[in-house]
Short mmCIF file of C-alpha atoms in Angstrom, two decimals:
data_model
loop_
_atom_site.label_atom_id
_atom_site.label_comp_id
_atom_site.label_asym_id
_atom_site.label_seq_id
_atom_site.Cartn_x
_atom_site.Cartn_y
_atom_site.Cartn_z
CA UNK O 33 157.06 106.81 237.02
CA UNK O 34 155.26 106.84 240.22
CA UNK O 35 154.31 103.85 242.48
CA UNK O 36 151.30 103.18 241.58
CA UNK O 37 151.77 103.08 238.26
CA UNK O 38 154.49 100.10 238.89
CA UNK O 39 152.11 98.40 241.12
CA UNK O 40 149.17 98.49 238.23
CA UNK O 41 151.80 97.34 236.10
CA UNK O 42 153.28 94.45 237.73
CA UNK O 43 149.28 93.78 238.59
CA UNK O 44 148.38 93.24 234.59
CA UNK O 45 151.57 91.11 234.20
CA UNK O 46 151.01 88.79 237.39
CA UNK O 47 147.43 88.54 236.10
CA UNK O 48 148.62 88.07 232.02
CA UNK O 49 150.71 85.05 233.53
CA UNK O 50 148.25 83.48 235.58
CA UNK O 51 145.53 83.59 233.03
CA UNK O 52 147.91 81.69 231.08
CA UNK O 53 148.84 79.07 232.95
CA UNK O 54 145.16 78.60 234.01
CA UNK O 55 144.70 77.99 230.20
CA UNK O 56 147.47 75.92 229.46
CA UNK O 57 146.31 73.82 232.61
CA UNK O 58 143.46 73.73 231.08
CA UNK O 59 144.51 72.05 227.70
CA UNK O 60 146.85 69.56 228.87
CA UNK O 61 143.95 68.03 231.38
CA UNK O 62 141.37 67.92 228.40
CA UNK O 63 144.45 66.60 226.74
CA UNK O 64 144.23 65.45 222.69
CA UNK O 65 140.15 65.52 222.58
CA UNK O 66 141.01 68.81 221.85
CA UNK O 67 144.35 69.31 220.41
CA UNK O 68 144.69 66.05 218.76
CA UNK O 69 143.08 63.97 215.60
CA UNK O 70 140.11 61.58 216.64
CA UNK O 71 140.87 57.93 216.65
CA UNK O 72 144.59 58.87 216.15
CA UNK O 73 146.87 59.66 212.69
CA UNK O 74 146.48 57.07 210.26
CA UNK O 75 149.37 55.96 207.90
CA UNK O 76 149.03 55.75 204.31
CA UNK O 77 149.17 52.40 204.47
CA UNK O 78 146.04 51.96 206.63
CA UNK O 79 144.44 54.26 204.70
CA UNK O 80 144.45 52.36 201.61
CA UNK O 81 143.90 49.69 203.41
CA UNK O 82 140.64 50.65 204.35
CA UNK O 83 139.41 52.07 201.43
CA UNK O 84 140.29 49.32 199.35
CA UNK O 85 138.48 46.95 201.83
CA UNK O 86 134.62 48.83 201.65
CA UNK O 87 132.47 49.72 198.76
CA UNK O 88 131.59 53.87 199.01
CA UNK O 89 127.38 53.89 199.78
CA UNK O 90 125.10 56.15 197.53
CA UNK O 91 124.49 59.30 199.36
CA UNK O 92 121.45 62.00 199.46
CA UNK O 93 118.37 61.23 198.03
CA UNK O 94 116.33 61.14 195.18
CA UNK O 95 113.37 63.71 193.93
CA UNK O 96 111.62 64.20 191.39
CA UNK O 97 113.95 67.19 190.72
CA UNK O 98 117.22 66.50 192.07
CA UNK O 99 119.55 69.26 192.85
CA UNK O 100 121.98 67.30 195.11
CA UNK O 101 123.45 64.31 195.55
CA UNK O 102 121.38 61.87 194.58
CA UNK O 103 120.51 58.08 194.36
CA UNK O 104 118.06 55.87 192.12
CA UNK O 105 116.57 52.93 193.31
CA UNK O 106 116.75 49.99 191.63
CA UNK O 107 113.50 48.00 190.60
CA UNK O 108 112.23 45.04 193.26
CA UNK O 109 113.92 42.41 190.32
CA UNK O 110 116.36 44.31 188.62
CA UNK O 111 119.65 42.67 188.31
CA UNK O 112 122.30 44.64 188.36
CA UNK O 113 124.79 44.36 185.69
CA UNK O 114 127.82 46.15 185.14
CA UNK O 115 128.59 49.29 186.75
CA UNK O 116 131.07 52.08 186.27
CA UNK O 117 132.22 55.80 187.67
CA UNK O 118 132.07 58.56 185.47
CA UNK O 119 133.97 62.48 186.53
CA UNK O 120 134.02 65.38 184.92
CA UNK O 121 135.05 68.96 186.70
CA UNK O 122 131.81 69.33 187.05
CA UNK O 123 130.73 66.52 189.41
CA UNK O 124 130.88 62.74 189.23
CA UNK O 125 127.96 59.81 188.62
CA UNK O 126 127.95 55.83 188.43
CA UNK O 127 125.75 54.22 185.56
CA UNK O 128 125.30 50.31 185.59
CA UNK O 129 123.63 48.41 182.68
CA UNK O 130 121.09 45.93 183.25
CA UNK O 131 118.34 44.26 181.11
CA UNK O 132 116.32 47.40 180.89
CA UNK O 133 119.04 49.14 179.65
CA UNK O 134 121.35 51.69 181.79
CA UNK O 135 120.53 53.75 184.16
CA UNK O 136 122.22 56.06 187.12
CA UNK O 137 122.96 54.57 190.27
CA UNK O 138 124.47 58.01 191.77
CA UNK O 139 125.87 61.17 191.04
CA UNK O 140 126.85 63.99 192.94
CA UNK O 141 127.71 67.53 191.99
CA UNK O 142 131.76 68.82 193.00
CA UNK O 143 132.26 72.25 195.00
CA UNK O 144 130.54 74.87 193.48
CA UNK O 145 128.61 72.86 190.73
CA UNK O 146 125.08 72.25 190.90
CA UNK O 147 122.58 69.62 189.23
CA UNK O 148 121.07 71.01 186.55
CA UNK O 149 118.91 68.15 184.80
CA UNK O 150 118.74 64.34 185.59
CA UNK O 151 117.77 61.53 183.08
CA UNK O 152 118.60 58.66 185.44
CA UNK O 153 117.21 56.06 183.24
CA UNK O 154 116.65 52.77 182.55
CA UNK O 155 116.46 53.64 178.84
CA UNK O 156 118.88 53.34 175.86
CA UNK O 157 121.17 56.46 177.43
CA UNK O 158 120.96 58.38 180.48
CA UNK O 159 122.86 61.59 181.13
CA UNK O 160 123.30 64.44 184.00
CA UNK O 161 124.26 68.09 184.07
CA UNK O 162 125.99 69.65 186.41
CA UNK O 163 125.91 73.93 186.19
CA UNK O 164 128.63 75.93 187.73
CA UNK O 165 128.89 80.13 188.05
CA UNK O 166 130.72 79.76 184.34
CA UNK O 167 130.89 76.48 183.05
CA UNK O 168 128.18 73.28 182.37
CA UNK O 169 129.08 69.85 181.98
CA UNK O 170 127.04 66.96 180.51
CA UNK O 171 127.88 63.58 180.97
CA UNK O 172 126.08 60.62 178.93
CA UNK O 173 126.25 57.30 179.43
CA UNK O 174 125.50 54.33 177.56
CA UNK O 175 125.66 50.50 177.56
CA UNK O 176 127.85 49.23 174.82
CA UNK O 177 127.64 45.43 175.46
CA UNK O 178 127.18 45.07 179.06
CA UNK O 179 129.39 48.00 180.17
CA UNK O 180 128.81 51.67 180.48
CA UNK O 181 130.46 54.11 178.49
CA UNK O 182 130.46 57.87 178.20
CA UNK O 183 129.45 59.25 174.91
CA UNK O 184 129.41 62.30 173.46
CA UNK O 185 126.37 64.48 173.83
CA UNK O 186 124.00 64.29 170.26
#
């Protein structure tokens, strides 16, 4: 092996080590805004802490043809009643009854599901389909005294 080629050699390794260095530099002084979790690891503890302590929102928004997430809004004078979570593999939804009968409050499709059809009520039963690459599920909900139950489809 001649001299150059040790030179060129010991060039790519002195050049492999500063390169390196320059990036490890470079992580410690941005520090754990990259490298770390933001606003630090939470315990279990805290964690159910804090979910016990705030009611989940409604998200997405209503159409006239949903195929999301989605979220009914209540009439101007409607009291709200009783209201309950409903899952299936398919996706999940909350019904509440109130004087016009019950009605979805929210439902949302799970990972690889899709909303298929929407009767969001108020009427005597409401339901929601969610359609996945091989499998549909239907959920129906009615009130039976002043809480909602899941029934099986007619």
């Amino acid at each position: 092996m001649g001299r150059r080629s040790i030179l060129i050699a010991t060039g790519w390794v002195a050049t492999a080590a500063v390169a390196t260095l320059i990036g490890l530099g470079a992580i410690r002084l941005v520090g754990e805004s990259l490298t770390g979790t933001p606003g630090g690891v939470r315990s279990a503890a805290e964690i159910e802490r804090a979910l016990a302590s705030t009611e989940p929102a409604p998200t997405g928004t209503t159409g006239v043809a949903p195929t999301g997430p989605g979220t009914a809004n209540p009439a101007p004078n409607a009291s709200s009643g009783a209201r309950r979570g409903f899952a299936t593999d398919g996706g999940t939804a909350v019904a509440e009854c109130g004087p016009d009968g019950v009605r979805l409050v929210s439902w949302a499709p799970a990972q690889g599901y899709r909303v298929r059809d929407v009767d969001r009520g108020p009427d005597d039963d409401v339901e929601v389909a969610f359609q996945g690459a091989n499998r549909e599920y239907e959920l129906k909900v009615r009130c039976i005294g002043s809480e909602p139950v899941a029934v099986a489809d007619d």
